[in-house]
Amino acid sequence: MGAFGNDGRERRWTGLDRLESRNRAPRSLLVALVLASVTVITLDVSGGGSSPVEPVRRAVGEAFGPAETAADAAVRPFTAVPQWFRSKGDLADQVRDLEASNAELRGKVELAGFDRNRLEQYDGLTTAAADLGSALVPARVVAVGSRQSQSFTVTIDAGSDAGVGPDMTVVNNDGLVGRVLRVTRSTATVLLIVDPDSTVGGRVGSSMKIGFVTGSGSLTSDASLDLRLVDDSSVPAHDDTVVTWGSSTGPYAPGVPIGTITEVYSSLREASQRAVVKPFVDFSALDLVGVMVPSGSQSDRAVIEADGSLR
Amino acid sequence: MKGLRWAVALGAVVVAIVLQVSLFPHVAWHGIVPNLCLLVVVAAALTVEAPFALVLGFVAGLTLDLAPPADHVAGRWALALTIAAFLAARVRQDQKPSALAVVGTVAAASFVATSLFALTGVLLNDPAMSVAGLLEVVLVAVVWDVLLTPFVLPPLMRLFARTSPQWATP
């Protein structure tokens, strides 16, 4: 402050300054930072898919990806500790359970043969069958978004170097996991199908009716998805399997199993059938996943081809 | 000294974020993890002068918004953590805060930050979530943050105090 100006005013200013520097931040800084936050929010919301925040996100991802992968590698040995304390009895019980579920599944597969054939015929008619010859890039989940952030996303340790790109389908050995949102060189961010913002085109296995599967926003093992059928006259059957409807341009590959129908409601207001789908994938214990890439694409790791061979 | 303090603070934020997304999901309750980033910001707000803590809150929030696997609208955590830092900085007197004051500040800051984040989500309709779900998230997050306070806050506050020449030790 200079020597000019009103004396009284000068004193008041310095007095206020001393008070503020003692235990509170200057209001101007607070206002500036809040406005900066609001600006970032506005930029990101109005920009949509091509928002100016996206390159920054990618740059931060390039920096954090390797750190998250390293942290996960350090943590992984400890997460396996509970398994050391499993007794022979536990393992025998597990073998019995698995045998039972195996027999049940075999029965289901035999029954599902008819539906499978129809699905294959249908896929043969549309040229989508060509897309089924895709390869899988194996990856591990290295970071999980927190529920506080309200988005159900995970980071996997395969990125553009491994041949992974945006909108690719992510599966594990149980069924559909989600799709790739964005990639960095060594990692990729995956939107899980349980995210409330996620919508997957689904097809009911027995009736071939199409609908939309949305997430319910829950990570627990009893998480469920919502299926809304387009044709309101058809009622999906209990225990029916839902697979992806898929397209050659859309993000989800066709014919990937999503889950089974556990409950059916008919919604009068929206004139459509709503069914609750229990996903095949246990999202609370997600670890090894595969990203479906076009067959023969370049990758920095072994790729599992459609016929089961490693390349 | 100022540069060293920034290096320490940013290092703490990076470690906090990596632990938050890679280590704590293994012990999370229904996917809710402790917000270590918030604890770093509160530690700074309780130790060093307020402008530094405010800017650190903004930077930490923005990093939390952008680091994978985040996919929400960027700037939401930045807003929430800036306001949390402002509130926490108001609590501090010029001497070392008591243990009870620290725990209380963490609980209040955690409540305010998580609620603000949820509210901006409701305003932007970012993900549509139920009120019951939001309440569960906010309350469990407060419990998590308070549980971790005795382990995280004292070393962080000592660290910040050591790099801060402004700290008036009684």
Coordinates of C-alpha atoms in Angstrom, one line a residue:
Chain A
M1 CA 0.0 0.0 0.0
G2 CA 1.3 3.5 -0.8
A3 CA 1.4 6.5 1.5
F4 CA -1.4 8.2 -0.4
G5 CA -5.1 7.8 0.4
N6 CA -7.3 8.3 3.3
D7 CA -5.6 7.6 6.7
G8 CA -8.5 6.1 8.4
R9 CA -9.2 3.8 5.5
E10 CA -5.6 2.7 5.4
R11 CA -5.8 1.7 9.1
R12 CA -8.9 -0.3 8.6
W13 CA -7.4 -2.2 5.7
T14 CA -4.3 -3.2 7.6
G15 CA -6.4 -4.1 10.6
L16 CA -8.6 -6.4 8.5
D17 CA -5.5 -7.8 6.9
R18 CA -4.0 -8.8 10.2
L19 CA -7.2 -10.4 11.3
E20 CA -7.5 -12.4 8.1
S21 CA -3.9 -13.6 8.0
R22 CA -4.3 -15.0 11.5
N23 CA -6.9 -17.7 11.0
R24 CA -8.8 -17.3 7.8
A25 CA -8.2 -17.3 4.1
P26 CA -8.9 -14.1 2.1
R27 CA -12.4 -14.2 0.7
S28 CA -11.1 -13.2 -2.7
L29 CA -9.0 -16.3 -3.0
L30 CA -12.0 -18.5 -2.0
V31 CA -14.2 -16.8 -4.5
A32 CA -11.5 -17.1 -7.2
L33 CA -11.0 -20.8 -6.5
V34 CA -14.8 -21.5 -6.4
L35 CA -15.2 -19.7 -9.7
A36 CA -12.3 -21.7 -11.1
S37 CA -14.0 -24.9 -10.1
V38 CA -17.3 -23.8 -11.6
T39 CA -15.5 -22.9 -14.8
V40 CA -13.9 -26.3 -15.0
I41 CA -17.3 -27.9 -14.4
T42 CA -19.0 -25.8 -17.1
L43 CA -16.2 -26.5 -19.6
D44 CA -16.6 -30.3 -18.9
V45 CA -20.4 -30.3 -19.0
S46 CA -20.8 -28.2 -22.1
G47 CA -17.9 -29.8 -24.0
G48 CA -19.5 -33.3 -23.8
G49 CA -17.4 -35.9 -25.5
S50 CA -14.9 -33.5 -27.0
S51 CA -14.5 -31.3 -23.8
P52 CA -11.2 -29.5 -23.4
V53 CA -10.8 -31.4 -20.1
E54 CA -10.3 -34.6 -22.0
P55 CA -6.6 -34.0 -23.0
V56 CA -5.8 -33.0 -19.4
R57 CA -7.5 -36.2 -18.2
R58 CA -5.4 -38.2 -20.5
A59 CA -2.2 -36.5 -19.4
V60 CA -3.0 -37.0 -15.7
G61 CA -3.9 -40.6 -16.6
E62 CA -0.5 -41.1 -18.2
A63 CA 1.2 -40.0 -15.0
F64 CA -1.1 -41.9 -12.6
G65 CA -1.5 -45.1 -14.6
P66 CA 2.0 -46.5 -13.9
A67 CA 1.7 -45.4 -10.2
E68 CA -1.6 -47.2 -9.8
T69 CA -0.3 -50.3 -11.6
A70 CA 2.8 -50.4 -9.3
A71 CA 0.7 -49.8 -6.1
D72 CA -1.6 -52.6 -7.1
A73 CA 1.3 -55.0 -7.8
A74 CA 2.6 -54.1 -4.3
V75 CA -0.8 -54.7 -2.7
R76 CA -1.7 -57.9 -4.6
P77 CA 0.4 -60.4 -2.5
F78 CA -1.4 -59.2 0.7
T79 CA -4.9 -59.5 -0.8
A80 CA -4.2 -63.2 -1.3
V81 CA -3.4 -63.8 2.4
P82 CA -6.9 -64.9 3.4
Q83 CA -6.7 -67.7 0.9
W84 CA -3.7 -69.3 2.8
F85 CA -6.0 -70.0 5.8
R86 CA -8.5 -72.2 3.9
S87 CA -8.6 -75.7 5.1
K88 CA -9.0 -78.9 3.1
G89 CA -12.6 -79.1 4.3
D90 CA -13.3 -75.7 2.7
L91 CA -11.7 -76.7 -0.5
A92 CA -13.6 -80.0 -0.6
D93 CA -16.9 -78.1 0.0
Q94 CA -15.9 -75.7 -2.8
V95 CA -15.3 -78.7 -5.2
R96 CA -18.7 -80.1 -4.3
D97 CA -20.4 -76.7 -4.9
L98 CA -18.6 -76.3 -8.2
E99 CA -19.5 -79.8 -9.4
A100 CA -23.1 -79.1 -8.6
S101 CA -23.1 -75.8 -10.4
N102 CA -21.2 -77.4 -13.3
A103 CA -23.9 -80.0 -13.7
E104 CA -26.5 -77.3 -13.5
L105 CA -24.7 -75.2 -16.1
R106 CA -24.3 -78.2 -18.4
G107 CA -28.0 -78.8 -18.2
K108 CA -28.6 -75.2 -19.1
V109 CA -26.2 -75.3 -22.0
E110 CA -28.1 -78.3 -23.4
L111 CA -31.4 -76.5 -23.1
A112 CA -29.9 -73.3 -24.5
G113 CA -28.7 -75.1 -27.6
F114 CA -31.8 -74.2 -29.5
D115 CA -31.6 -70.5 -28.6
R116 CA -27.9 -70.5 -29.4
N117 CA -28.6 -71.9 -32.9
R118 CA -31.2 -69.2 -33.5
L119 CA -28.9 -66.6 -32.3
E120 CA -26.2 -67.9 -34.6
Q121 CA -28.6 -68.0 -37.5
Y122 CA -29.6 -64.4 -36.8
D123 CA -26.0 -63.3 -36.5
G124 CA -25.2 -65.0 -39.8
L125 CA -28.0 -63.1 -41.5
T126 CA -26.7 -59.8 -40.3
T127 CA -23.1 -59.5 -41.1
A128 CA -22.3 -59.2 -37.4
A129 CA -20.8 -62.7 -37.4
A130 CA -17.6 -61.4 -38.8
D131 CA -17.1 -59.3 -35.7
L132 CA -17.3 -62.4 -33.4
G133 CA -13.8 -63.3 -34.6
S134 CA -12.2 -61.0 -32.1
A135 CA -9.3 -61.5 -29.8
L136 CA -9.0 -60.9 -26.0
V137 CA -6.3 -58.8 -24.4
P138 CA -5.9 -60.0 -20.8
A139 CA -5.7 -57.2 -18.1
R140 CA -6.0 -56.8 -14.4
V141 CA -8.0 -54.3 -12.5
V142 CA -5.5 -52.0 -10.7
A143 CA -7.7 -49.2 -9.4
V144 CA -11.4 -48.9 -8.5
G145 CA -13.3 -45.6 -8.3
S146 CA -14.8 -44.8 -4.9
R147 CA -18.5 -44.7 -4.3
Q148 CA -18.1 -41.1 -3.1
S149 CA -17.3 -40.2 -6.6
Q150 CA -20.5 -41.8 -7.7
S151 CA -19.1 -43.3 -10.9
F152 CA -18.6 -47.0 -11.2
T153 CA -15.4 -47.1 -13.1
V154 CA -12.1 -49.1 -12.8
T155 CA -8.6 -48.8 -14.2
I156 CA -7.1 -51.8 -16.0
D157 CA -3.4 -52.2 -16.7
A158 CA -3.7 -52.5 -20.5
G159 CA -3.7 -49.4 -22.6
S160 CA -3.1 -48.2 -26.2
D161 CA 0.2 -50.1 -26.2
A162 CA -1.7 -53.3 -25.7
G163 CA -4.1 -52.5 -28.6
V164 CA -6.9 -51.3 -26.4
G165 CA -9.0 -48.3 -27.6
P166 CA -12.1 -46.5 -26.6
D167 CA -15.5 -48.2 -26.8
M168 CA -14.1 -51.7 -26.8
T169 CA -16.0 -54.4 -24.9
V170 CA -14.6 -55.6 -21.6
V171 CA -15.5 -59.1 -20.4
N172 CA -14.4 -61.7 -17.9
N173 CA -15.0 -65.4 -17.8
D174 CA -18.5 -64.9 -16.3
G175 CA -19.8 -62.3 -18.8
L176 CA -20.0 -58.7 -19.7
V177 CA -18.0 -56.3 -17.5
G178 CA -18.3 -52.9 -19.3
R179 CA -16.7 -50.8 -22.0
V180 CA -13.5 -48.8 -22.3
L181 CA -14.1 -45.1 -21.9
R182 CA -10.6 -43.7 -22.5
V183 CA -7.1 -45.1 -22.7
T184 CA -3.6 -44.0 -21.8
R185 CA -0.4 -45.7 -23.0
S186 CA -0.4 -48.3 -20.2
T187 CA -3.9 -48.1 -18.7
A188 CA -7.5 -47.8 -19.7
T189 CA -10.6 -46.6 -17.8
V190 CA -13.6 -49.0 -17.9
L191 CA -17.2 -48.0 -17.3
L192 CA -18.9 -50.9 -15.5
I193 CA -22.4 -51.9 -16.6
V194 CA -23.6 -51.4 -13.0
D195 CA -23.0 -47.6 -13.4
P196 CA -26.3 -45.7 -13.5
D197 CA -25.1 -43.9 -16.7
S198 CA -24.4 -47.1 -18.5
T199 CA -26.9 -48.4 -21.0
V200 CA -26.3 -51.7 -22.9
G201 CA -28.5 -53.0 -25.7
G202 CA -29.7 -56.4 -24.4
R203 CA -31.5 -59.3 -26.0
V204 CA -33.6 -61.9 -24.1
G205 CA -32.2 -65.3 -25.0
S206 CA -35.4 -67.3 -25.5
S207 CA -37.6 -64.7 -27.2
M208 CA -34.9 -62.7 -29.0
K209 CA -36.7 -59.5 -27.9
I210 CA -34.6 -56.5 -27.6
G211 CA -34.4 -54.0 -24.7
F212 CA -32.0 -51.8 -22.8
V213 CA -30.0 -52.8 -19.7
T214 CA -29.1 -50.0 -17.3
G215 CA -27.0 -50.1 -14.2
S216 CA -28.6 -49.6 -10.8
G217 CA -25.5 -48.1 -9.1
S218 CA -24.5 -50.8 -6.6
L219 CA -21.2 -52.6 -6.2
T220 CA -22.3 -55.3 -3.8
S221 CA -22.4 -59.0 -4.9
D222 CA -26.2 -58.8 -5.1
A223 CA -26.1 -55.9 -7.4
S224 CA -28.8 -55.9 -10.1
L225 CA -29.4 -54.3 -13.5
D226 CA -32.7 -53.0 -15.0
L227 CA -33.9 -54.4 -18.3
R228 CA -36.6 -52.5 -20.2
L229 CA -38.0 -54.2 -23.3
V230 CA -38.9 -52.2 -26.3
D231 CA -41.9 -54.4 -27.2
D232 CA -44.3 -54.0 -24.3
S233 CA -46.4 -57.0 -25.3
S234 CA -43.7 -59.6 -24.6
V235 CA -43.1 -60.7 -21.0
P236 CA -39.6 -61.8 -20.3
A237 CA -39.4 -65.2 -18.6
H238 CA -37.9 -65.8 -15.2
D239 CA -34.4 -67.3 -15.3
D240 CA -34.0 -66.2 -18.9
T241 CA -30.5 -65.2 -20.1
V242 CA -29.9 -61.7 -21.4
V243 CA -27.1 -61.3 -23.9
T244 CA -25.8 -58.1 -25.6
W245 CA -27.6 -57.1 -28.7
G246 CA -24.5 -55.5 -30.1
S247 CA -23.6 -53.8 -33.4
S248 CA -20.6 -53.5 -35.6
T249 CA -20.3 -49.8 -34.8
G250 CA -21.5 -49.6 -31.2
P251 CA -19.3 -50.2 -28.2
Y252 CA -20.7 -53.6 -27.2
A253 CA -19.9 -56.8 -29.2
P254 CA -22.9 -58.9 -29.9
G255 CA -23.7 -62.1 -28.0
V256 CA -21.9 -61.5 -24.7
P257 CA -23.8 -62.9 -21.7
I258 CA -25.0 -60.1 -19.3
G259 CA -27.1 -61.9 -16.7
T260 CA -30.3 -63.8 -15.8
I261 CA -33.7 -62.3 -15.2
T262 CA -34.8 -62.7 -11.6
E263 CA -37.9 -60.5 -11.4
V264 CA -40.3 -59.0 -13.9
Y265 CA -42.5 -55.9 -13.4
S266 CA -44.8 -54.3 -15.9
S267 CA -44.7 -50.6 -15.8
L268 CA -48.1 -49.1 -16.8
R269 CA -46.8 -45.5 -16.8
E270 CA -44.1 -46.1 -19.4
A271 CA -45.9 -48.9 -21.2
S272 CA -43.0 -51.2 -21.1
Q273 CA -41.8 -54.3 -19.2
R274 CA -39.2 -53.9 -16.6
A275 CA -37.1 -56.8 -15.5
V276 CA -34.4 -57.1 -12.9
V277 CA -31.3 -58.8 -14.2
K278 CA -28.7 -60.4 -12.0
P279 CA -25.4 -59.9 -13.7
F280 CA -23.2 -63.0 -14.2
V281 CA -20.1 -60.9 -13.2
D282 CA -19.4 -60.3 -9.5
F283 CA -18.5 -56.7 -9.5
S284 CA -17.4 -56.6 -5.9
A285 CA -14.5 -59.0 -6.7
L286 CA -13.4 -57.9 -10.1
D287 CA -9.9 -58.8 -11.0
L288 CA -8.9 -60.5 -14.3
V289 CA -10.7 -59.2 -17.4
G290 CA -10.3 -59.3 -21.1
V291 CA -10.7 -56.6 -23.6
M292 CA -12.2 -57.6 -27.0
V293 CA -9.9 -56.3 -29.7
P294 CA -10.1 -57.0 -33.5
S295 CA -8.4 -60.2 -34.4
G296 CA -4.8 -59.8 -35.4
S297 CA -4.3 -56.4 -33.8
Q298 CA -0.9 -55.4 -32.4
S299 CA -0.3 -55.8 -28.7
D300 CA 2.5 -55.6 -26.2
R301 CA 1.4 -58.9 -24.5
A302 CA 0.0 -62.3 -25.4
V303 CA -3.4 -62.1 -27.0
I304 CA -6.0 -64.8 -26.7
E305 CA -7.4 -65.5 -30.2
A306 CA -11.0 -66.5 -30.9
D307 CA -10.0 -70.2 -31.3
G308 CA -8.4 -70.2 -27.9
S309 CA -4.8 -70.0 -29.1
L310 CA -2.3 -67.6 -27.6
R311 CA -0.4 -65.2 -29.8
Chain B
M1 CA 11.0 -23.2 1.7
K2 CA 7.8 -22.5 -0.1
G3 CA 8.9 -24.7 -3.0
L4 CA 9.7 -27.5 -0.6
R5 CA 6.3 -27.2 1.1
W6 CA 4.6 -27.5 -2.3
A7 CA 6.7 -30.5 -3.2
V8 CA 5.7 -32.2 0.1
A9 CA 2.1 -31.3 -0.2
L10 CA 1.8 -32.5 -3.9
G11 CA 3.7 -35.7 -3.0
A12 CA 1.3 -36.4 -0.2
V13 CA -1.7 -35.8 -2.5
V14 CA -0.3 -38.2 -5.2
V15 CA 0.3 -40.9 -2.6
A16 CA -3.1 -40.4 -1.1
I17 CA -4.9 -40.7 -4.5
V18 CA -2.9 -43.8 -5.5
L19 CA -3.7 -45.5 -2.1
Q20 CA -7.3 -44.4 -2.4
V21 CA -7.9 -46.1 -5.7
S22 CA -5.5 -49.1 -5.5
L23 CA -5.2 -50.2 -1.9
F24 CA -8.4 -49.2 -0.2
P25 CA -10.9 -50.8 -2.6
H26 CA -9.7 -54.2 -1.1
V27 CA -11.1 -53.1 2.3
A28 CA -13.9 -50.9 1.1
W29 CA -17.4 -51.0 2.6
H30 CA -19.9 -51.2 -0.3
G31 CA -17.3 -49.4 -2.5
I32 CA -16.9 -46.5 -0.1
V33 CA -13.3 -45.8 0.7
P34 CA -11.6 -43.2 3.1
N35 CA -11.0 -39.9 1.3
L36 CA -7.2 -39.6 2.0
C37 CA -7.0 -36.6 -0.3
L38 CA -9.4 -34.8 2.0
L39 CA -7.2 -35.7 5.0
V40 CA -4.2 -34.2 3.4
V41 CA -6.0 -31.0 2.7
V42 CA -7.4 -30.8 6.3
A43 CA -3.9 -31.4 7.7
A44 CA -2.6 -28.5 5.6
A45 CA -5.5 -26.3 6.6
L46 CA -4.9 -27.0 10.3
T47 CA -1.2 -26.4 10.1
V48 CA -0.1 -23.8 7.5
E49 CA -1.7 -20.6 6.5
A50 CA -5.1 -20.6 4.9
P51 CA -4.3 -19.4 1.3
F52 CA -1.9 -22.3 0.9
A53 CA -4.5 -24.7 2.2
L54 CA -7.2 -23.3 -0.1
V55 CA -5.0 -23.6 -3.2
L56 CA -3.9 -27.1 -2.1
G57 CA -7.6 -28.1 -1.7
F58 CA -8.3 -26.9 -5.2
V59 CA -5.3 -28.7 -6.7
A60 CA -5.9 -31.9 -4.8
G61 CA -9.6 -31.9 -5.8
L62 CA -8.7 -31.3 -9.5
T63 CA -6.3 -34.2 -9.4
L64 CA -8.9 -36.4 -7.8
D65 CA -11.3 -35.3 -10.7
L66 CA -8.8 -36.2 -13.4
A67 CA -6.8 -39.2 -12.2
P68 CA -8.1 -42.5 -13.6
P69 CA -10.6 -44.1 -13.0
A70 CA -12.5 -40.9 -12.4
D71 CA -15.2 -40.3 -14.9
H72 CA -17.5 -37.7 -13.3
V73 CA -17.7 -34.1 -14.4
A74 CA -14.3 -32.5 -13.7
G75 CA -14.2 -29.7 -11.1
R76 CA -16.7 -31.2 -8.7
W77 CA -14.1 -32.5 -6.2
A78 CA -12.1 -29.3 -6.7
L79 CA -15.1 -27.2 -5.6
A80 CA -15.9 -29.6 -2.6
L81 CA -12.3 -29.7 -1.3
T82 CA -11.7 -25.9 -1.7
I83 CA -14.7 -25.2 0.5
A84 CA -13.7 -28.0 2.9
A85 CA -10.2 -26.4 3.2
F86 CA -11.8 -23.0 3.8
L87 CA -13.9 -24.3 6.6
A88 CA -11.0 -26.3 8.2
A89 CA -8.8 -23.2 8.0
R90 CA -11.3 -21.1 9.9
V91 CA -11.2 -23.6 12.8
R92 CA -7.5 -23.2 13.4
Q93 CA -6.3 -20.8 16.0
D94 CA -2.7 -19.8 16.2
Q95 CA -1.7 -22.7 18.4
K96 CA -1.7 -26.4 17.9
P97 CA -5.3 -27.7 17.8
S98 CA -6.3 -30.3 20.3
A99 CA -6.9 -33.9 19.3
L100 CA -10.7 -33.5 19.7
A101 CA -10.6 -30.4 17.5
V102 CA -8.7 -32.3 14.8
V103 CA -11.2 -35.2 14.8
G104 CA -14.1 -32.7 14.8
T105 CA -12.6 -30.8 11.9
V106 CA -12.0 -33.9 9.9
A107 CA -15.6 -35.1 10.5
A108 CA -17.1 -31.7 9.5
A109 CA -14.8 -31.3 6.5
S110 CA -15.6 -34.9 5.3
F111 CA -19.3 -34.3 5.8
V112 CA -19.3 -31.0 3.9
A113 CA -17.0 -32.2 1.1
T114 CA -18.9 -35.5 0.4
S115 CA -22.3 -33.7 0.6
L116 CA -21.1 -30.9 -1.7
F117 CA -19.9 -33.4 -4.2
A118 CA -23.2 -35.3 -4.0
L119 CA -25.2 -32.0 -4.3
T120 CA -23.3 -30.9 -7.4
G121 CA -24.0 -34.3 -8.8
V122 CA -27.7 -33.8 -8.2
L123 CA -27.6 -30.4 -9.7
L124 CA -25.8 -31.5 -12.8
N125 CA -27.8 -34.8 -12.9
D126 CA -24.4 -36.5 -13.4
P127 CA -25.4 -39.9 -12.1
A128 CA -29.0 -40.2 -10.9
M129 CA -28.7 -41.5 -7.3
S130 CA -31.3 -42.0 -4.6
V131 CA -31.3 -39.9 -1.5
A132 CA -30.9 -42.9 0.7
G133 CA -27.9 -44.0 -1.3
L134 CA -26.3 -40.5 -1.0
L135 CA -26.9 -40.4 2.8
E136 CA -25.3 -43.9 3.2
V137 CA -22.3 -42.7 1.2
V138 CA -21.9 -39.5 3.2
L139 CA -22.2 -41.1 6.6
V140 CA -20.0 -44.1 5.9
A141 CA -17.4 -41.7 4.3
V142 CA -17.4 -39.6 7.6
V143 CA -16.9 -42.7 9.7
W144 CA -14.0 -43.9 7.4
D145 CA -12.3 -40.5 7.5
V146 CA -12.6 -40.2 11.3
L147 CA -11.3 -43.8 11.7
L148 CA -8.1 -43.0 9.7
T149 CA -7.5 -39.6 11.3
P150 CA -5.3 -40.8 14.2
F151 CA -3.0 -42.6 11.8
V152 CA -2.9 -40.0 9.0
L153 CA -3.3 -36.5 10.5
P154 CA -0.5 -36.4 13.1
P155 CA 2.4 -37.4 10.8
L156 CA 1.1 -35.1 8.0
M157 CA 0.7 -32.1 10.4
R158 CA 4.2 -32.7 11.7
L159 CA 5.5 -32.8 8.1
F160 CA 3.7 -29.6 7.2
A161 CA 4.8 -27.9 10.4
R162 CA 8.4 -28.7 9.7
T163 CA 8.3 -27.2 6.2
S164 CA 6.4 -24.1 7.3
P165 CA 8.4 -21.2 8.8
Q166 CA 5.1 -19.5 9.6
W167 CA 4.0 -22.1 12.1
A168 CA 3.8 -20.4 15.5
T169 CA 4.8 -23.1 18.0
P170 CA 3.9 -22.2 21.5

